[in-house]
Amino acid sequence: MVTIYKSKAKTPKGPQHLDLTIERWDAEGQSIAFYQGKICFVDGALPGESVKVKVTEQKPQYLKAEVQKVLKASEQRIAPLCRFASECGGCQLHHVSAENARILKQQALDEHLKHQFKLDVLPWQPMLTGTATGYRRKARIGVWFEKKTNEFVVGFRRKGGKEITPVSDCMVLSPAIVPVFKVLSETLPRLKAGTAITHVEVLDAAGKAFVVVRHIKALSAEDKSLLQQAWPEACWIGEAQSDEFCFWGEPQQPQYQLAQGLTLAFAPTDFIQVNEAVNQQMVTQALDWLQLKNTDKVLDLYCGIGNFSLALAKQAAQVVGLEGVATMVTTATDNAQLNGLANASFAQADLHLAWPKAPWNKNIYQKVLLDPARAGALGAIDEVARLKPETVLYVSCNPVTFARDAKVLLGKGYSLSKIGLMDMFPYTSHLELMALFSHTRQ
């Protein structure tokens, strides 16, 4: 075997501490300052503030830093409501109210998209919002056994690091799953194989707590029983084999309802929108913006378990949902049957690759909805433009990849008709948006 030596890239040297003035937020919720003509992304600052920062990363094109001291505070700065805010990396914006964060997010996105699209004005619609606390119905809780102290640490990943910071409660989690911290902290030390547990995933499904235990070796029946006894109201699930799970007690089916009179069943490990209230509003707004006719055929890309598809099928003639994960295609199909929707069908496809010759790949759709992951719809958006639907509704969780994909549509005869933010994750820097594109027929 030949080992090829590759020199390490040199990190530009510079000062480790700086005094900076924050100019604005960017489209990803980061504070922006400049140092000697170089952009600096600052964690924990607000526009207009003067701050002393510690440089955490230096690159030829940019710096990253975190606030050590606020020299001149913004009027919008508040004392964090969360007592773990200084260390926990779960939320990034506890130093500003949820209401003011929404304003700053929209201002930043407005500036970014107007620059990207070369437009003077964007057709903004009212933002979708919900309560800023107790909204999150699904979360991943970290578990770490500290050998030095012979203690378990239960919580979230530390801000700016990989370590787990201890957390005993969380203001953004649904009250139904908050007990997980106390249960794990008190029960893990009693288990024979507690150190085999690396993390758990908790879910609130219509008020019922589900706990998926991730472990690197088998747990004994005694250990499982101790966890179940510590939280008998919860449904416990463990790893059986790689990528397989088994219920420790009687199997239960998590579900949630949509305002359209729909019930969606899913597996505890499936992706769902974690903010139930905003998700309800999002689906309703999608239907309102699309203005479906009972003759419309709709293509739903990245459809998941049918969150949009089923609601669309109640108003359209036909809905075809495409999803990359085969198990979720099966779940979506089952959900269509559960709700008596014979006009919704689903197929598995890697939408980022060249689309295959398939029954669903035809120029027959009046409307297309897509809801991709943070990587966006690279490749798929070109295929969408090729189909030439009358209307495209794009739901995005990443404004940068959205802008990239939107420019493809704008270059193919579409215009931006509506755009609006959705505050899916209060107290975080995440931006979610919905945009409606209409084709200009020649």
mmCIF file with all atom_site columns, N, CA and C in Angstrom, residues 4-35:
data_model
loop_
_atom_site.group_PDB
_atom_site.id
_atom_site.type_symbol
_atom_site.label_atom_id
_atom_site.label_alt_id
_atom_site.label_comp_id
_atom_site.label_asym_id
_atom_site.label_entity_id
_atom_site.label_seq_id
_atom_site.pdbx_PDB_ins_code
_atom_site.Cartn_x
_atom_site.Cartn_y
_atom_site.Cartn_z
_atom_site.occupancy
_atom_site.B_iso_or_equiv
_atom_site.pdbx_formal_charge
_atom_site.auth_seq_id
_atom_site.auth_comp_id
_atom_site.auth_asym_id
_atom_site.auth_atom_id
_atom_site.pdbx_PDB_model_num
ATOM 1  N N  . ILE A 1 4  ? 0.318   8.457  0.290  1.00 0.00 ? 4  ILE A N  1
ATOM 2  C CA . ILE A 1 4  ? 0.673   9.710  -0.373 1.00 0.00 ? 4  ILE A CA 1
ATOM 3  C C  . ILE A 1 4  ? 0.587   10.831 0.644  1.00 0.00 ? 4  ILE A C  1
ATOM 4  N N  . TYR A 1 5  ? 1.665   11.555 0.794  1.00 0.00 ? 5  TYR A N  1
ATOM 5  C CA . TYR A 1 5  ? 1.700   12.657 1.760  1.00 0.00 ? 5  TYR A CA 1
ATOM 6  C C  . TYR A 1 5  ? 0.980   13.864 1.188  1.00 0.00 ? 5  TYR A C  1
ATOM 7  N N  . LYS A 1 6  ? 0.111   14.422 1.975  1.00 0.00 ? 6  LYS A N  1
ATOM 8  C CA . LYS A 1 6  ? -0.600  15.625 1.569  1.00 0.00 ? 6  LYS A CA 1
ATOM 9  C C  . LYS A 1 6  ? -0.466  16.645 2.689  1.00 0.00 ? 6  LYS A C  1
ATOM 10 N N  . SER A 1 7  ? 0.148   17.767 2.381  1.00 0.00 ? 7  SER A N  1
ATOM 11 C CA . SER A 1 7  ? 0.385   18.770 3.416  1.00 0.00 ? 7  SER A CA 1
ATOM 12 C C  . SER A 1 7  ? -0.934  19.362 3.888  1.00 0.00 ? 7  SER A C  1
ATOM 13 N N  . LYS A 1 8  ? -0.979  19.717 5.152  1.00 0.00 ? 8  LYS A N  1
ATOM 14 C CA . LYS A 1 8  ? -2.169  20.323 5.720  1.00 0.00 ? 8  LYS A CA 1
ATOM 15 C C  . LYS A 1 8  ? -2.296  21.768 5.273  1.00 0.00 ? 8  LYS A C  1
ATOM 16 N N  . ALA A 1 9  ? -3.555  22.168 5.032  1.00 0.00 ? 9  ALA A N  1
ATOM 17 C CA . ALA A 1 9  ? -3.794  23.555 4.639  1.00 0.00 ? 9  ALA A CA 1
ATOM 18 C C  . ALA A 1 9  ? -3.449  24.469 5.810  1.00 0.00 ? 9  ALA A C  1
ATOM 19 N N  . LYS A 1 10 ? -2.742  25.531 5.508  1.00 0.00 ? 10 LYS A N  1
ATOM 20 C CA . LYS A 1 10 ? -2.325  26.456 6.546  1.00 0.00 ? 10 LYS A CA 1
ATOM 21 C C  . LYS A 1 10 ? -3.477  27.384 6.924  1.00 0.00 ? 10 LYS A C  1
ATOM 22 N N  . THR A 1 11 ? -3.676  27.556 8.212  1.00 0.00 ? 11 THR A N  1
ATOM 23 C CA . THR A 1 11 ? -4.689  28.470 8.703  1.00 0.00 ? 11 THR A CA 1
ATOM 24 C C  . THR A 1 11 ? -4.070  29.857 8.877  1.00 0.00 ? 11 THR A C  1
ATOM 25 N N  . PRO A 1 12 ? -4.637  30.878 8.220  1.00 0.00 ? 12 PRO A N  1
ATOM 26 C CA . PRO A 1 12 ? -4.086  32.221 8.344  1.00 0.00 ? 12 PRO A CA 1
ATOM 27 C C  . PRO A 1 12 ? -4.035  32.655 9.804  1.00 0.00 ? 12 PRO A C  1
ATOM 28 N N  . LYS A 1 13 ? -2.925  33.233 10.183 1.00 0.00 ? 13 LYS A N  1
ATOM 29 C CA . LYS A 1 13 ? -2.779  33.683 11.558 1.00 0.00 ? 13 LYS A CA 1
ATOM 30 C C  . LYS A 1 13 ? -3.300  35.110 11.703 1.00 0.00 ? 13 LYS A C  1
ATOM 31 N N  . GLY A 1 14 ? -3.777  35.415 12.863 1.00 0.00 ? 14 GLY A N  1
ATOM 32 C CA . GLY A 1 14 ? -4.284  36.750 13.122 1.00 0.00 ? 14 GLY A CA 1
ATOM 33 C C  . GLY A 1 14 ? -4.641  36.891 14.580 1.00 0.00 ? 14 GLY A C  1
ATOM 34 N N  . PRO A 1 15 ? -5.199  38.033 14.977 1.00 0.00 ? 15 PRO A N  1
ATOM 35 C CA . PRO A 1 15 ? -5.557  38.255 16.383 1.00 0.00 ? 15 PRO A CA 1
ATOM 36 C C  . PRO A 1 15 ? -6.652  37.298 16.828 1.00 0.00 ? 15 PRO A C  1
ATOM 37 N N  . GLN A 1 16 ? -6.574  36.881 18.083 1.00 0.00 ? 16 GLN A N  1
ATOM 38 C CA . GLN A 1 16 ? -7.551  35.944 18.626 1.00 0.00 ? 16 GLN A CA 1
ATOM 39 C C  . GLN A 1 16 ? -8.743  36.652 19.257 1.00 0.00 ? 16 GLN A C  1
ATOM 40 N N  . HIS A 1 17 ? -8.604  37.923 19.560 1.00 0.00 ? 17 HIS A N  1
ATOM 41 C CA . HIS A 1 17 ? -9.684  38.701 20.151 1.00 0.00 ? 17 HIS A CA 1
ATOM 42 C C  . HIS A 1 17 ? -9.821  40.022 19.404 1.00 0.00 ? 17 HIS A C  1
ATOM 43 N N  . LEU A 1 18 ? -11.076 40.417 19.139 1.00 0.00 ? 18 LEU A N  1
ATOM 44 C CA . LEU A 1 18 ? -11.342 41.626 18.357 1.00 0.00 ? 18 LEU A CA 1
ATOM 45 C C  . LEU A 1 18 ? -12.494 42.405 18.972 1.00 0.00 ? 18 LEU A C  1
ATOM 46 N N  . ASP A 1 19 ? -12.488 43.706 18.738 1.00 0.00 ? 19 ASP A N  1
ATOM 47 C CA . ASP A 1 19 ? -13.637 44.553 19.032 1.00 0.00 ? 19 ASP A CA 1
ATOM 48 C C  . ASP A 1 19 ? -14.324 44.841 17.700 1.00 0.00 ? 19 ASP A C  1
ATOM 49 N N  . LEU A 1 20 ? -15.595 44.478 17.600 1.00 0.00 ? 20 LEU A N  1
ATOM 50 C CA . LEU A 1 20 ? -16.312 44.586 16.333 1.00 0.00 ? 20 LEU A CA 1
ATOM 51 C C  . LEU A 1 20 ? -17.649 45.298 16.513 1.00 0.00 ? 20 LEU A C  1
ATOM 52 N N  . THR A 1 21 ? -18.132 45.878 15.426 1.00 0.00 ? 21 THR A N  1
ATOM 53 C CA . THR A 1 21 ? -19.483 46.439 15.384 1.00 0.00 ? 21 THR A CA 1
ATOM 54 C C  . THR A 1 21 ? -20.316 45.605 14.421 1.00 0.00 ? 21 THR A C  1
ATOM 55 N N  . ILE A 1 22 ? -21.430 45.108 14.910 1.00 0.00 ? 22 ILE A N  1
ATOM 56 C CA . ILE A 1 22 ? -22.283 44.245 14.101 1.00 0.00 ? 22 ILE A CA 1
ATOM 57 C C  . ILE A 1 22 ? -23.128 45.096 13.153 1.00 0.00 ? 22 ILE A C  1
ATOM 58 N N  . GLU A 1 23 ? -23.063 44.777 11.878 1.00 0.00 ? 23 GLU A N  1
ATOM 59 C CA . GLU A 1 23 ? -23.785 45.561 10.881 1.00 0.00 ? 23 GLU A CA 1
ATOM 60 C C  . GLU A 1 23 ? -25.174 45.015 10.576 1.00 0.00 ? 23 GLU A C  1
ATOM 61 N N  . ARG A 1 24 ? -25.298 43.690 10.506 1.00 0.00 ? 24 ARG A N  1
ATOM 62 C CA . ARG A 1 24 ? -26.588 43.121 10.111 1.00 0.00 ? 24 ARG A CA 1
ATOM 63 C C  . ARG A 1 24 ? -26.586 41.616 10.386 1.00 0.00 ? 24 ARG A C  1
ATOM 64 N N  . TRP A 1 25 ? -27.717 40.993 10.126 1.00 0.00 ? 25 TRP A N  1
ATOM 65 C CA . TRP A 1 25 ? -27.815 39.544 10.075 1.00 0.00 ? 25 TRP A CA 1
ATOM 66 C C  . TRP A 1 25 ? -27.771 39.107 8.629  1.00 0.00 ? 25 TRP A C  1
ATOM 67 N N  . ASP A 1 26 ? -27.319 37.861 8.404  1.00 0.00 ? 26 ASP A N  1
ATOM 68 C CA . ASP A 1 26 ? -27.398 37.325 7.051  1.00 0.00 ? 26 ASP A CA 1
ATOM 69 C C  . ASP A 1 26 ? -28.607 36.398 6.946  1.00 0.00 ? 26 ASP A C  1
ATOM 70 N N  . ALA A 1 27 ? -28.777 35.794 5.769  1.00 0.00 ? 27 ALA A N  1
ATOM 71 C CA . ALA A 1 27 ? -29.970 34.976 5.506  1.00 0.00 ? 27 ALA A CA 1
ATOM 72 C C  . ALA A 1 27 ? -30.000 33.690 6.314  1.00 0.00 ? 27 ALA A C  1
ATOM 73 N N  . GLU A 1 28 ? -28.910 33.345 6.997  1.00 0.00 ? 28 GLU A N  1
ATOM 74 C CA . GLU A 1 28 ? -28.877 32.153 7.824  1.00 0.00 ? 28 GLU A CA 1
ATOM 75 C C  . GLU A 1 28 ? -28.881 32.493 9.306  1.00 0.00 ? 28 GLU A C  1
ATOM 76 N N  . GLY A 1 29 ? -29.261 33.722 9.629  1.00 0.00 ? 29 GLY A N  1
ATOM 77 C CA . GLY A 1 29 ? -29.398 34.119 11.016 1.00 0.00 ? 29 GLY A CA 1
ATOM 78 C C  . GLY A 1 29 ? -28.098 34.369 11.742 1.00 0.00 ? 29 GLY A C  1
ATOM 79 N N  . GLN A 1 30 ? -27.019 34.621 10.988 1.00 0.00 ? 30 GLN A N  1
ATOM 80 C CA . GLN A 1 30 ? -25.724 34.903 11.614 1.00 0.00 ? 30 GLN A CA 1
ATOM 81 C C  . GLN A 1 30 ? -25.465 36.411 11.635 1.00 0.00 ? 30 GLN A C  1
ATOM 82 N N  . SER A 1 31 ? -24.823 36.873 12.688 1.00 0.00 ? 31 SER A N  1
ATOM 83 C CA . SER A 1 31 ? -24.457 38.287 12.774 1.00 0.00 ? 31 SER A CA 1
ATOM 84 C C  . SER A 1 31 ? -23.230 38.549 11.910 1.00 0.00 ? 31 SER A C  1
ATOM 85 N N  . ILE A 1 32 ? -23.245 39.689 11.237 1.00 0.00 ? 32 ILE A N  1
ATOM 86 C CA . ILE A 1 32 ? -22.192 40.027 10.283 1.00 0.00 ? 32 ILE A CA 1
ATOM 87 C C  . ILE A 1 32 ? -21.436 41.277 10.734 1.00 0.00 ? 32 ILE A C  1
ATOM 88 N N  . ALA A 1 33 ? -20.114 41.175 10.777 1.00 0.00 ? 33 ALA A N  1
ATOM 89 C CA . ALA A 1 33 ? -19.234 42.318 11.018 1.00 0.00 ? 33 ALA A CA 1
ATOM 90 C C  . ALA A 1 33 ? -18.080 42.217 10.020 1.00 0.00 ? 33 ALA A C  1
ATOM 91 N N  . PHE A 1 34 ? -17.226 43.235 10.004 1.00 0.00 ? 34 PHE A N  1
ATOM 92 C CA . PHE A 1 34 ? -16.084 43.215 9.088  1.00 0.00 ? 34 PHE A CA 1
ATOM 93 C C  . PHE A 1 34 ? -14.817 43.594 9.849  1.00 0.00 ? 34 PHE A C  1
ATOM 94 N N  . TYR A 1 35 ? -13.730 42.918 9.481  1.00 0.00 ? 35 TYR A N  1
ATOM 95 C CA . TYR A 1 35 ? -12.432 43.192 10.084 1.00 0.00 ? 35 TYR A CA 1
ATOM 96 C C  . TYR A 1 35 ? -11.391 43.234 8.972  1.00 0.00 ? 35 TYR A C  1
#
